[in-house]
Amino acid sequence: MARPVKHVHLHRIGPTELRVVSDVDEGVLAIVQQEEAVIRAYMAHGPWPHRQVSLYILKDLQPLVRQLKGGALPPGGPGALDTRPIVNLFDLANPGACHIFVNRQAMVQADYWDDMLAISGLLAHEHAHPLAENRTTRASRNLTVELALQGGAGATPDQQGRLERLLTLLIEQLTLYAPREIFTNERAITGGFDQAMLHLNRRNVANACQSVAGRARLRDVLAQDVAAGSRPAEAVGQLLLAGDLESHLPLALEVAPFARASRHHEARELEGMLEQVLFPQLEPQVAPAYAALCRLYTDLSADLSPADLQAWGQRVADIVLAALREQGMAVRCTVRETSAASA
């Protein structure tokens, strides 16, 4: 059954028409004001292609999920669409329009709904996706990842399959989707939203530091499995490392763009929180892997061909593989060009 629409508005921002549709009762005006501010800032900082922006402020994104019916995910990589706070759907072949979806349920769960600086950063990030397109981001769509785990952490075949999937998704995020996120974050930072992006990332890093409590519980469960004889002792470190890498290496996608944008003070602030609070509580391979990723992300060129980006992506994947192999995990991973790739 269709939801009742509570708000429909039309706004003009220079040559851009902003259409607002919402099934939410309260808080709509504040988000619209942030959206208008974001559009004006991007107009002032460079080319703005959109003549029409549709802003949907919804209780959740189930209507969008049903409409897409298994279609391609929006830019930004893997993840459940209906758990994202804000999503931008756009067509690179039609740069005159984009569609922004605000997910109130996810915003409330993440404690963003009443945080206007966070909302500004989230909107700025989503709008930066089409603005940050370049040769490298286009090349990233012509790559694929193939990963195989040869026996992992004393796991059953089903457990090994889940671990393979986790590692595949991680390396896809760090290689295939990384260019889009890196250039998008850099564009938002240089587009006048450096403080909003810093605010978001302070929260991300603080949440990562707080999440270590859950890791301690996992260690206890694994130790019980070892004591019961259902897992070998070496499996504990391997599974903890896989979880550490999956949970925390993607932070490099958020921090490196500050260095790219010459916001070195902000980058060092975030890195200091990680180095002092988070990394000492994780497996020892995580910190050097994170630092190596940041170097590759900071130096990533905007003008790579698919072949050049494939070689770069393999270097990224090899950083993760080296960390896993230090813990005795036998894993192979290849970043390949797809048949559609072209320079």
Short mmCIF file of C-alpha atoms in Angstrom, two decimals:
data_model
loop_
_atom_site.label_atom_id
_atom_site.label_comp_id
_atom_site.label_asym_id
_atom_site.label_seq_id
_atom_site.Cartn_x
_atom_site.Cartn_y
_atom_site.Cartn_z
CA MET A 1 0.00 0.00 0.00
CA ALA A 2 1.37 3.44 -0.93
CA ARG A 3 2.33 5.73 1.93
CA PRO A 4 0.60 9.09 2.33
CA VAL A 5 2.74 12.02 1.21
CA LYS A 6 3.05 14.66 3.94
CA HIS A 7 5.09 17.31 2.11
CA VAL A 8 5.57 18.34 -1.53
CA HIS A 9 7.57 21.49 -2.23
CA LEU A 10 9.28 23.12 -5.19
CA HIS A 11 12.27 25.43 -4.69
CA ARG A 12 14.44 27.41 -7.09
CA ILE A 13 18.17 27.72 -6.46
CA GLY A 14 19.56 29.71 -9.34
CA PRO A 15 19.01 27.57 -12.44
CA THR A 16 18.32 24.44 -10.38
CA GLU A 17 14.87 23.19 -9.49
CA LEU A 18 14.72 21.38 -6.14
CA ARG A 19 11.71 19.10 -5.76
CA VAL A 20 10.99 17.87 -2.24
CA VAL A 21 8.72 14.92 -1.44
CA SER A 22 8.35 13.48 2.06
CA ASP A 23 6.27 10.99 4.00
CA VAL A 24 7.79 12.26 7.27
CA ASP A 25 5.93 14.64 9.61
CA GLU A 26 8.74 16.52 11.35
CA GLY A 27 12.29 17.64 10.62
CA VAL A 28 11.78 18.10 6.88
CA LEU A 29 12.42 21.84 6.75
CA ALA A 30 15.80 21.55 8.47
CA ILE A 31 16.99 18.95 5.96
CA VAL A 32 15.72 21.01 3.02
CA GLN A 33 17.66 23.99 4.35
CA GLN A 34 20.83 21.90 4.53
CA GLU A 35 20.21 20.61 1.00
CA GLU A 36 19.83 24.14 -0.33
CA ALA A 37 23.06 25.19 1.41
CA VAL A 38 24.93 22.23 -0.07
CA ILE A 39 23.72 23.01 -3.59
CA ARG A 40 24.68 26.70 -3.24
CA ALA A 41 28.15 25.79 -1.94
CA TYR A 42 28.85 23.44 -4.82
CA MET A 43 27.61 26.04 -7.29
CA ALA A 44 30.16 28.45 -5.81
CA HIS A 45 33.06 25.96 -5.93
CA GLY A 46 32.94 24.75 -9.51
CA PRO A 47 30.75 23.38 -12.28
CA TRP A 48 27.29 22.28 -11.13
CA PRO A 49 25.62 20.04 -13.73
CA HIS A 50 22.19 19.53 -12.21
CA ARG A 51 19.16 21.47 -13.38
CA GLN A 52 16.82 19.29 -11.36
CA VAL A 53 17.35 17.71 -7.94
CA SER A 54 14.68 15.48 -6.42
CA LEU A 55 14.92 15.19 -2.63
CA TYR A 56 12.91 12.37 -1.03
CA ILE A 57 12.77 12.38 2.78
CA LEU A 58 11.29 9.01 3.71
CA LYS A 59 10.58 7.01 6.86
CA ASP A 60 12.77 4.26 5.39
CA LEU A 61 13.98 3.24 1.93
CA GLN A 62 11.75 0.21 1.44
CA PRO A 63 9.82 1.97 -1.35
CA LEU A 64 13.12 2.55 -3.18
CA VAL A 65 14.27 -1.03 -2.61
CA ARG A 66 11.00 -2.35 -4.05
CA GLN A 67 11.25 -0.02 -7.02
CA LEU A 68 14.80 -1.07 -7.89
CA LYS A 69 13.94 -4.78 -7.55
CA GLY A 70 17.48 -6.06 -7.47
CA GLY A 71 18.95 -3.47 -9.82
CA ALA A 72 22.43 -2.01 -9.53
CA LEU A 73 23.47 -0.46 -6.24
CA PRO A 74 24.13 3.28 -6.19
CA PRO A 75 27.75 4.43 -6.14
CA GLY A 76 29.61 3.71 -2.94
CA GLY A 77 30.04 -0.02 -2.96
CA PRO A 78 28.45 -3.01 -1.36
CA GLY A 79 25.98 -2.83 1.46
CA ALA A 80 22.28 -3.06 2.14
CA LEU A 81 20.63 -0.13 0.40
CA ASP A 82 17.92 0.31 3.02
CA THR A 83 20.48 0.77 5.84
CA ARG A 84 22.15 3.81 4.29
CA PRO A 85 21.30 7.19 5.82
CA ILE A 86 21.35 9.05 2.47
CA VAL A 87 21.63 7.75 -1.10
CA ASN A 88 22.17 9.59 -4.38
CA LEU A 89 20.87 7.90 -7.53
CA PHE A 90 22.10 9.49 -10.74
CA ASP A 91 22.71 8.60 -14.36
CA LEU A 92 26.12 9.54 -15.75
CA ALA A 93 24.53 9.77 -19.19
CA ASN A 94 22.08 12.38 -17.88
CA PRO A 95 24.03 14.79 -15.67
CA GLY A 96 21.18 17.27 -15.56
CA ALA A 97 19.32 15.43 -12.79
CA CYS A 98 19.89 13.47 -9.59
CA HIS A 99 17.71 11.89 -6.90
CA ILE A 100 18.60 12.14 -3.21
CA PHE A 101 16.90 9.75 -0.77
CA VAL A 102 17.06 10.48 2.97
CA ASN A 103 16.37 7.46 5.18
CA ARG A 104 14.91 8.73 8.46
CA GLN A 105 15.04 5.32 10.14
CA ALA A 106 18.76 4.90 9.43
CA MET A 107 19.45 8.54 10.33
CA VAL A 108 17.80 8.14 13.72
CA GLN A 109 19.62 4.86 14.40
CA ALA A 110 22.95 6.53 13.63
CA ASP A 111 21.99 9.59 15.73
CA TYR A 112 22.23 11.88 12.68
CA TRP A 113 18.63 13.11 12.45
CA ASP A 114 19.10 16.12 14.72
CA ASP A 115 22.79 16.68 13.89
CA MET A 116 22.76 19.38 11.21
CA LEU A 117 26.54 19.34 10.68
CA ALA A 118 26.43 15.58 10.10
CA ILE A 119 23.49 15.99 7.71
CA SER A 120 25.43 18.65 5.81
CA GLY A 121 28.39 16.27 5.48
CA LEU A 122 26.21 13.37 4.37
CA LEU A 123 24.43 15.45 1.72
CA ALA A 124 27.72 16.95 0.56
CA HIS A 125 29.22 13.47 0.20
CA GLU A 126 26.30 12.14 -1.83
CA HIS A 127 26.22 15.16 -4.13
CA ALA A 128 29.98 14.87 -4.65
CA HIS A 129 29.65 11.43 -6.29
CA PRO A 130 28.75 12.65 -9.80
CA LEU A 131 30.90 15.76 -9.39
CA ALA A 132 33.98 13.65 -8.66
CA GLU A 133 33.76 11.41 -11.72
CA ASN A 134 37.02 11.10 -13.68
CA ARG A 135 38.95 8.63 -15.81
CA THR A 136 39.99 6.57 -12.78
CA THR A 137 36.47 6.25 -11.37
CA ARG A 138 35.20 5.21 -14.79
CA ALA A 139 37.98 2.61 -15.02
CA SER A 140 36.98 1.23 -11.61
CA ARG A 141 33.73 -0.03 -13.12
CA ASN A 142 35.71 -2.32 -15.41
CA LEU A 143 37.43 -4.32 -12.66
CA THR A 144 36.47 -7.45 -10.77
CA VAL A 145 37.91 -9.41 -7.83
CA GLU A 146 38.49 -13.17 -7.67
CA LEU A 147 39.37 -14.57 -4.23
CA ALA A 148 39.88 -18.13 -2.98
CA LEU A 149 40.65 -19.31 0.55
CA GLN A 150 42.54 -22.60 0.78
CA GLY A 151 41.39 -23.82 4.16
CA GLY A 152 40.65 -21.13 6.68
CA ALA A 153 40.75 -20.93 10.45
CA GLY A 154 39.77 -24.55 11.04
CA ALA A 155 36.43 -23.78 9.45
CA THR A 156 33.74 -26.04 8.08
CA PRO A 157 33.01 -25.62 4.34
CA ASP A 158 30.06 -23.40 5.20
CA GLN A 159 32.13 -21.26 7.56
CA GLN A 160 34.90 -21.04 4.98
CA GLY A 161 32.39 -19.88 2.38
CA ARG A 162 31.20 -17.08 4.66
CA LEU A 163 34.79 -16.06 5.41
CA GLU A 164 35.61 -16.03 1.68
CA ARG A 165 32.61 -13.81 1.05
CA LEU A 166 33.61 -11.41 3.84
CA LEU A 167 37.15 -11.10 2.48
CA THR A 168 35.91 -10.71 -1.10
CA LEU A 169 33.56 -7.90 -0.10
CA LEU A 170 36.36 -6.22 1.86
CA ILE A 171 38.82 -6.30 -1.04
CA GLU A 172 36.11 -5.15 -3.46
CA GLN A 173 35.45 -2.19 -1.17
CA LEU A 174 39.16 -1.35 -0.90
CA THR A 175 39.87 -1.74 -4.64
CA LEU A 176 36.85 -1.54 -6.97
CA TYR A 177 34.86 1.03 -4.99
CA ALA A 178 37.76 2.86 -3.37
CA PRO A 179 38.45 5.34 -6.21
CA ARG A 180 34.85 6.53 -6.21
CA GLU A 181 34.85 7.02 -2.44
CA ILE A 182 38.30 8.65 -2.35
CA PHE A 183 37.56 11.25 -5.02
CA THR A 184 34.05 11.83 -3.67
CA ASN A 185 35.33 12.53 -0.17
CA GLU A 186 38.09 14.75 -1.53
CA ARG A 187 35.56 16.70 -3.60
CA ALA A 188 33.34 17.23 -0.57
CA ILE A 189 36.29 18.39 1.54
CA THR A 190 37.52 20.87 -1.09
CA GLY A 191 33.96 21.96 -1.91
CA GLY A 192 33.55 23.83 1.35
CA PHE A 193 32.53 20.94 3.61
CA ASP A 194 35.82 20.16 5.31
CA GLN A 195 34.43 20.80 8.80
CA ALA A 196 31.27 18.79 8.17
CA MET A 197 33.34 15.89 6.80
CA LEU A 198 35.73 16.14 9.75
CA HIS A 199 32.76 16.05 12.12
CA LEU A 200 31.41 12.90 10.44
CA ASN A 201 34.77 11.20 10.56
CA ARG A 202 35.40 12.10 14.18
CA ARG A 203 32.17 10.24 14.87
CA ASN A 204 33.18 7.31 12.65
CA VAL A 205 36.52 6.94 14.37
CA ALA A 206 34.99 7.30 17.85
CA ASN A 207 32.44 4.60 16.98
CA ALA A 208 35.23 2.34 15.75
CA CYS A 209 37.10 2.80 19.03
CA GLN A 210 33.96 1.97 21.01
CA SER A 211 33.28 -1.15 18.93
CA VAL A 212 36.27 -2.94 20.43
CA ALA A 213 34.01 -4.17 23.26
CA GLY A 214 32.23 -6.41 20.76
CA ARG A 215 35.59 -7.76 19.62
CA ALA A 216 36.41 -8.82 23.17
CA ARG A 217 33.18 -10.82 23.32
CA LEU A 218 34.06 -12.54 20.04
CA ARG A 219 37.48 -13.46 21.42
CA ASP A 220 35.81 -15.06 24.44
CA VAL A 221 33.46 -17.10 22.22
CA LEU A 222 36.35 -18.30 20.06
CA ALA A 223 38.37 -19.21 23.14
CA GLN A 224 35.45 -21.32 24.36
CA ASP A 225 35.37 -23.10 21.00
CA VAL A 226 39.08 -23.86 21.33
CA ALA A 227 38.58 -25.18 24.86
CA ALA A 228 35.74 -27.39 23.63
CA GLY A 229 37.90 -28.73 20.82
CA SER A 230 35.69 -27.38 18.02
CA ARG A 231 38.36 -24.98 16.69
CA PRO A 232 42.14 -25.10 16.56
CA ALA A 233 43.96 -22.49 18.66
CA GLU A 234 45.43 -20.74 15.62
CA ALA A 235 41.92 -20.01 14.38
CA VAL A 236 41.39 -17.35 17.05
CA GLY A 237 43.97 -14.92 15.72
CA GLN A 238 42.97 -15.60 12.11
CA LEU A 239 39.30 -14.88 12.63
CA LEU A 240 39.99 -11.85 14.81
CA LEU A 241 42.33 -10.47 12.16
CA ALA A 242 39.78 -11.00 9.39
CA GLY A 243 37.19 -9.14 11.49
CA ASP A 244 39.64 -6.37 12.36
CA LEU A 245 40.55 -5.80 8.72
CA GLU A 246 36.91 -5.86 7.59
CA SER A 247 35.81 -3.43 10.30
CA HIS A 248 38.64 -0.92 10.26
CA LEU A 249 40.65 -0.82 7.03
CA PRO A 250 37.82 1.08 5.24
CA LEU A 251 38.56 4.02 7.54
CA ALA A 252 41.50 4.73 5.22
CA LEU A 253 38.92 5.74 2.58
CA GLU A 254 37.77 8.50 4.92
CA VAL A 255 41.11 9.74 6.28
CA ALA A 256 43.31 9.70 3.15
CA PRO A 257 41.12 12.26 1.31
CA PHE A 258 42.00 14.86 3.96
CA ALA A 259 45.68 14.39 3.10
CA ARG A 260 44.84 14.55 -0.62
CA ALA A 261 43.07 17.85 0.01
CA SER A 262 46.10 19.16 1.98
CA ARG A 263 44.08 19.15 5.21
CA HIS A 264 47.01 17.54 6.98
CA HIS A 265 46.08 18.75 10.46
CA GLU A 266 42.68 17.08 10.19
CA ALA A 267 44.21 13.88 8.82
CA ARG A 268 46.69 13.71 11.68
CA GLU A 269 43.93 14.30 14.24
CA LEU A 270 41.95 11.31 12.95
CA GLU A 271 45.06 9.14 12.59
CA GLY A 272 46.10 10.03 16.13
CA MET A 273 42.80 8.72 17.49
CA LEU A 274 43.28 5.47 15.59
CA GLU A 275 46.93 5.03 16.59
CA GLN A 276 46.44 5.84 20.25
CA VAL A 277 43.08 4.19 21.01
CA LEU A 278 42.08 1.68 18.35
CA PHE A 279 45.06 -0.02 16.75
CA PRO A 280 46.75 -1.12 20.03
CA GLN A 281 43.64 -3.25 20.76
CA LEU A 282 43.64 -5.01 17.37
CA GLU A 283 45.80 -7.66 15.76
CA PRO A 284 49.29 -6.26 15.03
CA GLN A 285 48.90 -6.56 11.24
CA VAL A 286 46.11 -3.96 11.10
CA ALA A 287 48.08 -0.75 11.71
CA PRO A 288 50.75 -1.32 9.02
CA ALA A 289 48.11 -2.48 6.52
CA TYR A 290 46.09 0.68 7.21
CA ALA A 291 49.16 2.90 6.78
CA ALA A 292 50.09 1.21 3.49
CA LEU A 293 46.55 1.69 2.18
CA CYS A 294 46.58 5.36 3.12
CA ARG A 295 49.77 5.85 1.10
CA LEU A 296 48.25 4.25 -2.00
CA TYR A 297 45.00 6.18 -1.55
CA THR A 298 46.77 9.50 -1.05
CA ASP A 299 48.83 9.04 -4.22
CA LEU A 300 45.99 7.71 -6.45
CA SER A 301 45.93 9.49 -9.81
CA ALA A 302 42.67 10.72 -11.33
CA ASP A 303 43.79 9.70 -14.84
CA LEU A 304 44.34 5.93 -14.74
CA SER A 305 43.33 3.53 -17.51
CA PRO A 306 41.65 0.24 -16.57
CA ALA A 307 45.00 -1.56 -16.97
CA ASP A 308 46.80 0.94 -14.74
CA LEU A 309 44.03 0.84 -12.16
CA GLN A 310 44.06 -2.98 -12.23
CA ALA A 311 47.75 -2.91 -11.28
CA TRP A 312 47.04 -0.37 -8.53
CA GLY A 313 44.12 -2.45 -7.26
CA GLN A 314 46.30 -5.55 -7.11
CA ARG A 315 48.77 -3.66 -4.92
CA VAL A 316 45.88 -2.75 -2.61
CA ALA A 317 44.69 -6.37 -2.49
CA ASP A 318 48.24 -7.57 -1.82
CA ILE A 319 48.39 -5.43 1.33
CA VAL A 320 45.39 -7.30 2.73
CA LEU A 321 46.73 -10.68 1.58
CA ALA A 322 50.09 -10.05 3.25
CA ALA A 323 48.37 -9.32 6.56
CA LEU A 324 46.27 -12.51 6.32
CA ARG A 325 49.25 -14.66 5.39
CA GLU A 326 51.16 -13.42 8.43
CA GLN A 327 48.45 -15.14 10.46
CA GLY A 328 48.86 -18.36 8.49
CA MET A 329 45.85 -17.95 6.19
CA ALA A 330 46.31 -19.39 2.70
CA VAL A 331 44.43 -17.02 0.41
CA ARG A 332 44.72 -16.00 -3.24
CA CYS A 333 43.20 -12.90 -4.77
CA THR A 334 43.41 -11.41 -8.25
CA VAL A 335 42.09 -8.07 -9.43
CA ARG A 336 41.17 -8.38 -13.11
CA GLU A 337 39.87 -6.24 -15.92
CA THR A 338 36.47 -7.30 -17.18
CA SER A 339 35.83 -7.99 -20.83
CA ALA A 340 34.19 -4.56 -21.15
CA ALA A 341 37.33 -2.73 -20.03
CA SER A 342 38.88 -0.19 -22.32
CA ALA A 343 41.36 2.62 -21.90
#
